mmCIF file of C-alpha atoms in Angstrom:
data_model
loop_
_atom_site.group_PDB
_atom_site.id
_atom_site.type_symbol
_atom_site.label_atom_id
_atom_site.label_comp_id
_atom_site.label_asym_id
_atom_site.label_seq_id
_atom_site.Cartn_x
_atom_site.Cartn_y
_atom_site.Cartn_z
ATOM 1 C CA UNK X 1 -2.924 21.437 -9.664
ATOM 2 C CA UNK X 2 -6.582 21.127 -8.804
ATOM 3 C CA UNK X 3 -7.377 17.834 -7.053
ATOM 4 C CA UNK X 4 -9.574 15.556 -9.094
ATOM 5 C CA UNK X 5 -12.714 15.496 -6.978
ATOM 6 C CA UNK X 6 -13.925 12.181 -8.345
ATOM 7 C CA UNK X 7 -10.512 10.568 -7.745
ATOM 8 C CA UNK X 8 -11.196 7.679 -5.333
ATOM 9 C CA UNK X 9 -7.856 8.343 -3.606
ATOM 10 C CA UNK X 10 -9.121 11.849 -2.807
ATOM 11 C CA UNK X 11 -12.593 10.648 -1.813
ATOM 12 C CA UNK X 12 -11.074 7.932 0.403
ATOM 13 C CA UNK X 13 -8.730 10.531 1.955
ATOM 14 C CA UNK X 14 -5.691 8.471 0.973
ATOM 15 C CA UNK X 15 -4.530 11.706 -0.667
ATOM 16 C CA UNK X 16 -4.088 13.775 2.456
ATOM 17 C CA UNK X 17 -3.720 11.108 5.138
ATOM 18 C CA UNK X 18 -1.004 9.110 3.378
ATOM 19 C CA UNK X 19 0.010 10.790 0.126
ATOM 20 C CA UNK X 20 0.267 14.161 -1.517
ATOM 21 C CA UNK X 21 -1.564 14.737 -4.785
ATOM 22 C CA UNK X 22 0.195 12.947 -7.650
ATOM 23 C CA UNK X 23 -0.441 11.845 -11.209
ATOM 24 C CA UNK X 24 -0.201 8.064 -11.729
ATOM 25 C CA UNK X 25 2.291 7.166 -14.456
ATOM 26 C CA UNK X 26 2.668 3.411 -14.034
ATOM 27 C CA UNK X 27 0.022 0.683 -14.021
ATOM 28 C CA UNK X 28 0.057 -1.383 -10.846
ATOM 29 C CA UNK X 29 -2.250 -4.370 -10.516
ATOM 30 C CA UNK X 30 -2.709 -5.847 -7.030
ATOM 31 C CA UNK X 31 -4.524 -9.166 -6.723
ATOM 32 C CA UNK X 32 -5.346 -11.517 -3.853
ATOM 33 C CA UNK X 33 -6.213 -15.009 -5.090
ATOM 34 C CA UNK X 34 -7.029 -13.603 -8.552
ATOM 35 C CA UNK X 35 -9.337 -10.920 -7.097
ATOM 36 C CA UNK X 36 -8.102 -7.509 -8.168
ATOM 37 C CA UNK X 37 -7.916 -4.670 -5.662
ATOM 38 C CA UNK X 38 -9.878 -1.590 -6.762
ATOM 39 C CA UNK X 39 -9.964 1.635 -4.754
ATOM 40 C CA UNK X 40 -12.432 1.412 -1.882
ATOM 41 C CA UNK X 41 -13.463 -2.216 -2.456
ATOM 42 C CA UNK X 42 -13.888 -4.277 0.680
ATOM 43 C CA UNK X 43 -11.975 -7.471 1.364
ATOM 44 C CA UNK X 44 -12.475 -9.808 4.309
ATOM 45 C CA UNK X 45 -9.300 -10.135 6.401
ATOM 46 C CA UNK X 46 -9.518 -13.893 5.823
ATOM 47 C CA UNK X 47 -9.133 -13.229 2.080
ATOM 48 C CA UNK X 48 -5.886 -11.248 2.430
ATOM 49 C CA UNK X 49 -3.832 -13.528 4.674
ATOM 50 C CA UNK X 50 -1.324 -14.352 1.925
ATOM 51 C CA UNK X 51 0.872 -11.882 0.100
ATOM 52 C CA UNK X 52 -0.896 -10.328 -2.878
ATOM 53 C CA UNK X 53 0.499 -10.463 -6.376
ATOM 54 C CA UNK X 54 1.622 -6.978 -7.358
ATOM 55 C CA UNK X 55 2.302 -6.553 -11.059
ATOM 56 C CA UNK X 56 3.900 -3.455 -12.531
ATOM 57 C CA UNK X 57 3.384 -2.400 -16.121
ATOM 58 C CA UNK X 58 4.931 0.669 -17.639
ATOM 59 C CA UNK X 59 8.493 0.380 -16.423
ATOM 60 C CA UNK X 60 11.350 -1.371 -18.161
ATOM 61 C CA UNK X 61 13.979 -3.801 -16.946
ATOM 62 C CA UNK X 62 16.293 -0.907 -16.129
ATOM 63 C CA UNK X 63 13.817 0.773 -13.813
ATOM 64 C CA UNK X 64 13.367 -0.210 -10.175
ATOM 65 C CA UNK X 65 10.410 0.372 -7.881
ATOM 66 C CA UNK X 66 9.652 0.323 -4.167
ATOM 67 C CA UNK X 67 6.294 -0.870 -2.881
ATOM 68 C CA UNK X 68 4.861 0.251 0.453
ATOM 69 C CA UNK X 69 1.712 -1.207 2.032
ATOM 70 C CA UNK X 70 0.396 0.746 4.958
ATOM 71 C CA UNK X 71 -2.687 1.094 7.198
ATOM 72 C CA UNK X 72 -3.365 4.722 8.184
ATOM 73 C CA UNK X 73 -6.274 3.768 10.478
ATOM 74 C CA UNK X 74 -4.499 2.096 13.405
ATOM 75 C CA UNK X 75 -5.812 1.291 15.921
ATOM 76 C CA UNK X 76 -9.119 2.765 14.703
ATOM 77 C CA UNK X 77 -10.181 5.335 12.085
ATOM 78 C CA UNK X 78 -11.633 7.761 14.631
ATOM 79 C CA UNK X 79 -8.351 7.975 16.585
ATOM 80 C CA UNK X 80 -5.522 6.630 14.421
ATOM 81 C CA UNK X 81 -2.757 7.547 16.873
ATOM 82 C CA UNK X 82 -0.411 4.817 15.595
ATOM 83 C CA UNK X 83 -0.768 6.074 11.997
ATOM 84 C CA UNK X 84 0.624 4.697 9.755
ATOM 85 C CA UNK X 85 1.177 0.995 10.382
ATOM 86 C CA UNK X 86 3.559 -0.565 7.886
ATOM 87 C CA UNK X 87 2.360 -3.918 6.514
ATOM 88 C CA UNK X 88 4.863 -4.595 3.763
ATOM 89 C CA UNK X 89 7.913 -3.015 2.171
ATOM 90 C CA UNK X 90 9.595 -4.304 -0.982
ATOM 91 C CA UNK X 91 12.379 -2.503 -2.867
ATOM 92 C CA UNK X 92 14.382 -2.970 -6.062
ATOM 93 C CA UNK X 93 11.404 -4.430 -7.938
ATOM 94 C CA UNK X 94 12.434 -4.534 -11.605
ATOM 95 C CA UNK X 95 10.005 -2.795 -13.964
ATOM 96 C CA UNK X 96 7.622 -5.035 -15.959
ATOM 97 C CA UNK X 97 7.726 -7.759 -13.270
ATOM 98 C CA UNK X 98 5.952 -8.281 -9.984
ATOM 99 C CA UNK X 99 6.885 -7.694 -6.357
ATOM 100 C CA UNK X 100 8.113 -11.264 -5.829
ATOM 101 C CA UNK X 101 11.205 -10.236 -7.806
ATOM 102 C CA UNK X 102 12.000 -7.406 -5.419
ATOM 103 C CA UNK X 103 13.877 -7.377 -2.150
ATOM 104 C CA UNK X 104 11.574 -7.768 0.845
ATOM 105 C CA UNK X 105 12.725 -5.181 3.378
ATOM 106 C CA UNK X 106 9.812 -5.701 5.793
ATOM 107 C CA UNK X 107 7.825 -8.941 5.554
ATOM 108 C CA UNK X 108 4.118 -9.041 4.751
ATOM 109 C CA UNK X 109 1.918 -8.703 7.832
ATOM 110 C CA UNK X 110 -1.683 -9.907 7.633
ATOM 111 C CA UNK X 111 -4.249 -7.097 7.980
ATOM 112 C CA UNK X 112 -6.073 -7.470 11.317
ATOM 113 C CA UNK X 113 -8.376 -4.475 11.691
ATOM 114 C CA UNK X 114 -9.908 -4.391 15.175
ATOM 115 C CA UNK X 115 -11.960 -1.213 15.346
ATOM 116 C CA UNK X 116 -13.943 0.148 12.419
ATOM 117 C CA UNK X 117 -13.141 0.066 8.726
ATOM 118 C CA UNK X 118 -9.457 0.342 7.872
ATOM 119 C CA UNK X 119 -7.874 1.407 4.613
ATOM 120 C CA UNK X 120 -4.951 -0.646 3.371
ATOM 121 C CA UNK X 121 -2.917 1.372 0.917
ATOM 122 C CA UNK X 122 -0.423 0.135 -1.667
ATOM 123 C CA UNK X 123 1.948 2.831 -2.883
ATOM 124 C CA UNK X 124 4.481 2.445 -5.659
ATOM 125 C CA UNK X 125 7.546 4.664 -5.989
ATOM 126 C CA UNK X 126 10.024 4.721 -8.841
ATOM 127 C CA UNK X 127 13.604 4.529 -7.625
ATOM 128 C CA UNK X 128 16.229 6.676 -9.312
ATOM 129 C CA UNK X 129 18.614 3.724 -9.096
ATOM 130 C CA UNK X 130 19.007 0.380 -7.347
ATOM 131 C CA UNK X 131 19.415 1.297 -3.694
ATOM 132 C CA UNK X 132 19.505 -0.123 -0.198
ATOM 133 C CA UNK X 133 16.374 0.681 1.788
ATOM 134 C CA UNK X 134 16.699 0.363 5.535
ATOM 135 C CA UNK X 135 13.778 -1.104 7.466
ATOM 136 C CA UNK X 136 12.104 1.422 9.781
ATOM 137 C CA UNK X 137 12.647 0.978 13.552
ATOM 138 C CA UNK X 138 8.968 0.103 14.025
ATOM 139 C CA UNK X 139 5.944 -0.776 11.909
ATOM 140 C CA UNK X 140 3.916 1.800 13.843
ATOM 141 C CA UNK X 141 4.165 5.548 13.187
ATOM 142 C CA UNK X 142 5.468 4.885 9.689
ATOM 143 C CA UNK X 143 5.161 7.913 7.440
ATOM 144 C CA UNK X 144 4.963 7.241 3.712
ATOM 145 C CA UNK X 145 5.680 10.869 2.738
ATOM 146 C CA UNK X 146 8.740 11.085 5.034
ATOM 147 C CA UNK X 147 9.930 7.670 3.833
ATOM 148 C CA UNK X 148 9.705 8.854 0.205
ATOM 149 C CA UNK X 149 11.626 12.039 1.053
ATOM 150 C CA UNK X 150 14.314 10.132 2.993
ATOM 151 C CA UNK X 151 14.918 7.841 0.022
ATOM 152 C CA UNK X 152 14.714 10.572 -2.630
ATOM 153 C CA UNK X 153 11.731 8.983 -4.411
ATOM 154 C CA UNK X 154 9.625 12.033 -5.147
ATOM 155 C CA UNK X 155 5.887 11.524 -5.642
ATOM 156 C CA UNK X 156 4.374 8.049 -6.084
ATOM 157 C CA UNK X 157 3.817 6.632 -9.569
ATOM 158 C CA UNK X 158 0.836 4.471 -8.571
ATOM 159 C CA UNK X 159 -1.413 3.770 -5.589
ATOM 160 C CA UNK X 160 -4.483 1.691 -4.786
ATOM 161 C CA UNK X 161 -6.300 0.878 -1.554
ATOM 162 C CA UNK X 162 -8.900 -1.511 -0.190
ATOM 163 C CA UNK X 163 -11.049 -1.462 2.920
ATOM 164 C CA UNK X 164 -11.305 -4.197 5.528
ATOM 165 C CA UNK X 165 -12.981 -4.573 8.884
ATOM 166 C CA UNK X 166 -12.996 -7.230 11.536
ATOM 167 C CA UNK X 167 -14.943 -10.322 10.586
ATOM 168 C CA UNK X 168 -17.563 -11.518 12.978
ATOM 169 C CA UNK X 169 -18.744 -15.104 13.061
ATOM 170 C CA UNK X 170 -22.003 -13.977 11.451
ATOM 171 C CA UNK X 171 -20.234 -12.312 8.533
ATOM 172 C CA UNK X 172 -18.085 -15.348 7.779
ATOM 173 C CA UNK X 173 -21.033 -17.601 6.933
#
């Protein structure tokens, strides 16, 4: 399959750093305070302190999904030796609902990028059945691809990412 060159996930190197090439099959809408996340848009860290609303369209009540939120740029994009840092993990989300109906395996951690511009990636996997997901031993060195393989998820069904960098006093005004 030839990668879609204009695909923002390819341009933003989310495909490659975090995910393998996949074809989205489910609509996932991520919003912080009614502001929708679009690939590559920038959010201030102060705007993403609360859990986002993650709505899933295109499943049914018999399908279950797992949501992963990860930062592949820790501690900084030029030397991300802690890649990936896990920010949130929710499983058993029923199709056609939102993530608040799922089981929070790892609680939401506020993005706090220190060095450079970080990508924060939301990845949605379709579960083959309701299943118990074990929390990883650490938030650091999380690997989305290995996690998907360990839990028999296959390729993602949806993904979206935003950028954020540290706010300075000047930028907050």
